Tab-separated table of C-alpha atoms in Angstrom:
chain	number	residue	atom	x	y	z
A	1	GLU	CA	28.988	30.185	-37.134
A	2	VAL	CA	25.597	28.902	-36.015
A	3	GLN	CA	24.506	30.304	-32.650
A	4	LEU	CA	21.372	29.978	-30.562
A	5	LEU	CA	21.442	32.549	-27.763
A	6	GLN	CA	18.924	32.027	-25.007
A	7	SER	CA	17.490	34.394	-22.424
A	8	GLY	CA	14.604	34.587	-20.003
A	9	GLY	CA	15.299	32.023	-17.308
A	10	GLY	CA	14.930	32.721	-13.621
A	11	LEU	CA	13.060	32.043	-10.391
A	12	VAL	CA	9.274	31.972	-10.443
A	13	GLN	CA	6.637	30.929	-7.943
A	14	PRO	CA	4.360	27.944	-8.547
A	15	GLY	CA	1.460	29.006	-10.743
A	16	GLY	CA	3.491	31.798	-12.280
A	17	SER	CA	4.592	32.477	-15.846
A	18	LEU	CA	7.852	32.967	-17.684
A	19	ARG	CA	8.837	33.475	-21.318
A	20	LEU	CA	12.030	32.081	-22.783
A	21	SER	CA	13.635	33.467	-25.925
A	22	CYS	CA	16.170	31.983	-28.319
A	23	VAL	CA	17.812	34.222	-30.928
A	24	ALA	CA	19.320	32.418	-33.899
A	25	SER	CA	22.195	33.463	-36.130
A	26	GLY	CA	24.475	31.888	-38.703
A	27	PHE	CA	21.782	29.977	-40.557
A	28	THR	CA	18.463	30.599	-42.297
A	29	PHE	CA	16.203	30.511	-39.260
A	30	GLY	CA	13.023	30.762	-41.306
A	31	LYS	CA	13.856	27.494	-43.049
A	32	SER	CA	14.526	25.514	-39.889
A	33	VAL	CA	12.310	23.487	-37.572
A	34	VAL	CA	13.114	24.470	-33.985
A	35	ASN	CA	12.407	22.834	-30.663
A	36	TRP	CA	12.524	23.176	-26.899
A	37	VAL	CA	14.119	20.464	-24.747
A	38	ARG	CA	14.550	20.489	-20.990
A	39	GLN	CA	16.676	18.704	-18.434
A	40	ALA	CA	15.670	18.543	-14.795
A	41	PRO	CA	18.536	18.625	-12.268
A	42	GLY	CA	20.530	15.403	-12.515
A	43	ARG	CA	18.052	13.914	-14.986
A	44	GLY	CA	17.845	13.103	-18.664
A	45	LEU	CA	16.610	15.022	-21.684
A	46	GLU	CA	12.925	15.661	-22.353
A	47	TRP	CA	11.652	17.077	-25.640
A	48	LEU	CA	8.882	19.570	-24.947
A	49	SER	CA	7.773	21.182	-28.166
A	50	GLY	CA	8.571	21.840	-31.802
A	51	ILE	CA	7.434	24.317	-34.431
A	52	THR	CA	7.633	24.109	-38.200
A	53	GLU	CA	9.480	26.591	-40.390
A	54	SER	CA	6.512	28.871	-41.025
A	55	GLY	CA	5.041	28.435	-37.563
A	56	ASP	CA	1.883	26.886	-38.983
A	57	SER	CA	2.255	23.681	-37.014
A	58	THR	CA	3.236	23.144	-33.411
A	59	PHE	CA	3.765	19.980	-31.385
A	60	TYR	CA	3.899	19.348	-27.634
A	61	VAL	CA	4.557	16.597	-25.160
A	62	ASP	CA	1.480	15.867	-23.047
A	63	SER	CA	3.062	17.108	-19.808
A	64	VAL	CA	3.155	20.724	-21.063
A	65	LYS	CA	0.222	20.779	-23.475
A	66	GLY	CA	-2.180	23.570	-22.541
A	67	ARG	CA	0.400	25.251	-20.260
A	68	PHE	CA	3.302	26.027	-22.600
A	69	THR	CA	3.108	27.769	-25.983
A	70	ILE	CA	5.829	27.701	-28.607
A	71	SER	CA	6.032	30.493	-31.178
A	72	ARG	CA	8.500	32.104	-33.518
A	73	ASP	CA	9.179	35.433	-35.190
A	74	ASN	CA	11.129	34.738	-38.366
A	75	ALA	CA	11.676	38.451	-38.983
A	76	LYS	CA	13.561	38.588	-35.667
A	77	ASN	CA	15.157	35.134	-35.977
A	78	THR	CA	13.681	34.358	-32.584
A	79	LEU	CA	12.005	31.358	-30.984
A	80	TYR	CA	9.864	31.696	-27.872
A	81	LEU	CA	8.435	29.469	-25.170
A	82	GLN	CA	5.661	30.971	-23.085
A	83	MET	CA	5.319	28.952	-19.901
A	84	ASP	CA	2.192	29.397	-17.778
A	85	SER	CA	0.846	27.602	-14.709
A	86	LEU	CA	4.375	26.597	-13.790
A	87	ARG	CA	4.843	23.756	-11.328
A	88	VAL	CA	7.740	22.794	-9.072
A	89	ASP	CA	8.505	19.853	-11.348
A	90	ASP	CA	9.038	22.241	-14.288
A	91	THR	CA	12.346	23.208	-12.655
A	92	ALA	CA	15.006	22.451	-15.249
A	93	ILE	CA	17.507	23.787	-17.722
A	94	TYR	CA	15.637	24.640	-20.905
A	95	TYR	CA	17.377	24.372	-24.263
A	96	CYS	CA	16.355	25.507	-27.712
A	97	ALA	CA	17.607	23.298	-30.523
A	98	ASN	CA	17.233	23.246	-34.283
A	99	GLY	CA	16.984	20.389	-36.700
A	100	THR	CA	14.677	17.609	-37.799
A	101	THR	CA	17.026	14.660	-38.350
A	102	GLY	CA	18.502	15.099	-34.931
A	103	PHE	CA	19.186	18.419	-33.216
A	104	ASP	CA	22.424	19.686	-34.679
A	105	HIS	CA	22.649	22.976	-32.797
A	106	TRP	CA	21.671	23.824	-29.237
A	107	GLY	CA	21.387	26.962	-27.177
A	108	GLN	CA	23.467	27.388	-24.054
A	109	GLY	CA	20.506	26.618	-21.825
A	110	ALA	CA	18.405	28.710	-19.438
A	111	LEU	CA	17.751	27.665	-15.861
A	112	VAL	CA	14.147	27.901	-14.753
A	113	THR	CA	13.506	27.393	-11.058
A	114	VAL	CA	9.935	27.076	-9.813
A	115	ALA	CA	9.821	27.473	-6.053
A	116	SER	CA	8.015	29.416	-3.372
B	1	ASP	CA	4.578	7.341	-27.337
B	2	ILE	CA	7.767	5.547	-28.370
B	3	VAL	CA	9.786	4.537	-25.316
B	4	MET	CA	13.553	4.479	-25.730
B	5	THR	CA	15.510	2.212	-23.375
B	6	GLN	CA	19.286	2.334	-23.157
B	7	SER	CA	21.658	-0.200	-21.664
B	8	PRO	CA	23.697	-0.143	-19.593
B	9	ASP	CA	22.916	2.865	-17.389
B	10	SER	CA	26.632	3.333	-16.770
B	11	LEU	CA	29.787	1.954	-18.290
B	12	ALA	CA	33.460	2.034	-17.253
B	13	VAL	CA	35.978	1.326	-20.016
B	14	SER	CA	39.759	1.572	-20.102
B	15	LEU	CA	41.434	4.190	-22.255
B	16	GLY	CA	42.044	2.842	-25.745
B	17	GLU	CA	39.398	0.158	-25.429
B	18	ARG	CA	36.008	-0.115	-27.137
B	19	ALA	CA	32.726	0.987	-25.560
B	20	THR	CA	29.297	-0.142	-26.721
B	21	ILE	CA	25.941	1.365	-25.777
B	22	HIS	CA	22.610	-0.157	-26.733
B	23	CYS	CA	19.299	1.544	-27.404
B	24	LYS	CA	15.971	-0.190	-27.920
B	25	SER	CA	12.790	1.488	-29.102
B	26	SER	CA	9.317	0.242	-28.141
B	27	GLN	CA	8.303	0.282	-31.801
B	28	SER	CA	10.132	0.449	-35.098
B	29	VAL	CA	11.576	3.807	-36.142
B	30	LEU	CA	12.286	2.632	-39.672
B	31	PHE	CA	10.788	4.831	-42.367
B	32	THR	CA	9.579	3.354	-45.642
B	33	SER	CA	12.571	5.164	-47.163
B	34	GLY	CA	14.740	2.584	-45.451
B	35	LYS	CA	16.201	5.104	-43.019
B	36	ASN	CA	15.982	4.756	-39.258
B	37	SER	CA	14.973	7.930	-37.417
B	38	LEU	CA	17.490	7.508	-34.616
B	39	ALA	CA	20.094	9.961	-33.317
B	40	TRP	CA	22.855	9.750	-30.735
B	41	TYR	CA	24.101	12.617	-28.552
B	42	GLN	CA	27.024	13.209	-26.225
B	43	GLN	CA	26.586	15.493	-23.224
B	44	ARG	CA	29.622	16.536	-21.253
B	45	PRO	CA	29.103	17.972	-17.743
B	46	GLY	CA	27.761	21.506	-17.775
B	47	GLN	CA	27.284	21.573	-21.541
B	48	PRO	CA	24.349	21.169	-23.900
B	49	PRO	CA	24.131	17.902	-25.826
B	50	LYS	CA	26.114	17.466	-29.018
B	51	LEU	CA	24.774	15.542	-32.004
B	52	LEU	CA	27.037	12.620	-32.905
B	53	ILE	CA	25.010	10.378	-35.218
B	54	TYR	CA	21.741	10.702	-37.145
B	55	TRP	CA	19.801	8.306	-39.376
B	56	ALA	CA	21.224	5.681	-36.987
B	57	SER	CA	24.620	5.533	-38.689
B	58	THR	CA	25.473	8.882	-40.309
B	59	ARG	CA	28.200	10.711	-38.457
B	60	GLU	CA	27.660	14.434	-37.937
B	61	SER	CA	30.268	16.693	-39.520
B	62	GLY	CA	33.327	17.047	-37.310
B	63	VAL	CA	32.616	13.997	-35.153
B	64	PRO	CA	35.676	11.713	-34.855
B	65	ASP	CA	35.429	8.494	-36.808
B	66	ARG	CA	35.940	6.442	-33.629
B	67	PHE	CA	32.213	7.040	-33.076
B	68	SER	CA	29.916	4.812	-35.104
B	69	GLY	CA	26.246	3.892	-35.058
B	70	SER	CA	24.470	0.784	-36.266
B	71	GLY	CA	21.170	-1.049	-36.055
B	72	SER	CA	17.741	-0.997	-37.604
B	73	GLY	CA	14.091	-1.229	-36.655
B	74	THR	CA	14.073	-1.276	-32.863
B	75	ASP	CA	17.644	-2.135	-31.875
B	76	PHE	CA	20.566	0.249	-32.159
B	77	THR	CA	24.163	0.512	-31.005
B	78	LEU	CA	26.637	3.318	-30.484
B	79	THR	CA	30.246	2.155	-30.568
B	80	ILE	CA	33.205	4.208	-29.425
B	81	ASN	CA	36.458	2.703	-30.613
B	82	THR	CA	39.715	3.546	-28.858
B	83	LEU	CA	38.142	5.412	-25.950
B	84	GLN	CA	39.712	8.786	-25.178
B	85	ALA	CA	39.623	10.752	-21.919
B	86	GLU	CA	37.450	13.420	-23.541
B	87	ASP	CA	34.759	10.808	-24.235
B	88	VAL	CA	33.713	10.867	-20.576
B	89	ALA	CA	30.107	12.032	-20.859
B	90	VAL	CA	26.515	10.900	-20.818
B	91	TYR	CA	25.243	9.499	-24.107
B	92	TYR	CA	21.607	9.615	-25.225
B	93	CYS	CA	19.703	8.053	-28.073
B	94	GLN	CA	16.644	9.812	-29.508
B	95	GLN	CA	13.927	8.843	-31.952
B	96	TYR	CA	12.561	11.439	-34.340
B	97	TYR	CA	10.138	9.063	-36.059
B	98	SER	CA	7.068	10.517	-34.389
B	99	THR	CA	6.026	13.099	-31.846
B	100	PRO	CA	6.493	13.295	-28.988
B	101	LEU	CA	10.165	12.955	-29.796
B	102	THR	CA	11.710	10.846	-27.073
B	103	PHE	CA	15.144	10.222	-25.596
B	104	GLY	CA	16.643	7.251	-23.836
B	105	GLN	CA	17.442	7.674	-20.155
B	106	GLY	CA	21.145	8.129	-20.839
B	107	THR	CA	24.310	6.063	-20.370
B	108	LYS	CA	27.113	7.488	-18.234
B	109	MET	CA	30.542	6.716	-19.670
B	110	GLU	CA	33.501	6.645	-17.286
B	111	ILE	CA	37.137	5.685	-17.521
B	112	LYS	CA	38.157	2.473	-15.767
């Protein structure tokens, strides 16, 4: 069974940092493109970032470019999102998701709240 | 960036009836291969999204055949035949033609 198990959410002050993790199992993680998607309270889905199988290439939406960093450790089957310079409007549920022709598996989500 | 626009924003359909959701992209998502880089998702309350359709019309494994996708270029449709109570959810389209990958704003499906 494919699973993406997320951790690392929580409450952080504006300007602070947080790192999300997503541990994969049930598929060959090192052969899968993986992504981060978020959903602000009561809002729609926003793709944030993606990383290729080897980690050689990364992609970001403009709103997080320069503040968030996606990375992966294929030996640990783990995807990361380092979030710096967090703003109040970064408050959302953050999901990891794998796939290229649509996201066929999703993590359970991690709530990140940015507030003072 | 490719902007995805869904219509309607919300939809109320009787059980057993057909529901249709439209998605329009601001530019074509048709690859030279002839495939459209368009996916549909269902998100039930409190859950992560679930992939229903990819390549605009290919049903994901395990998805009931009452769900179907159609369209090409910039105009796409998700059809739910014989609506069931468990189909109450928000539905999103997404293009994966180019980064940034983008989603439609969502269509909320309710039972009439």
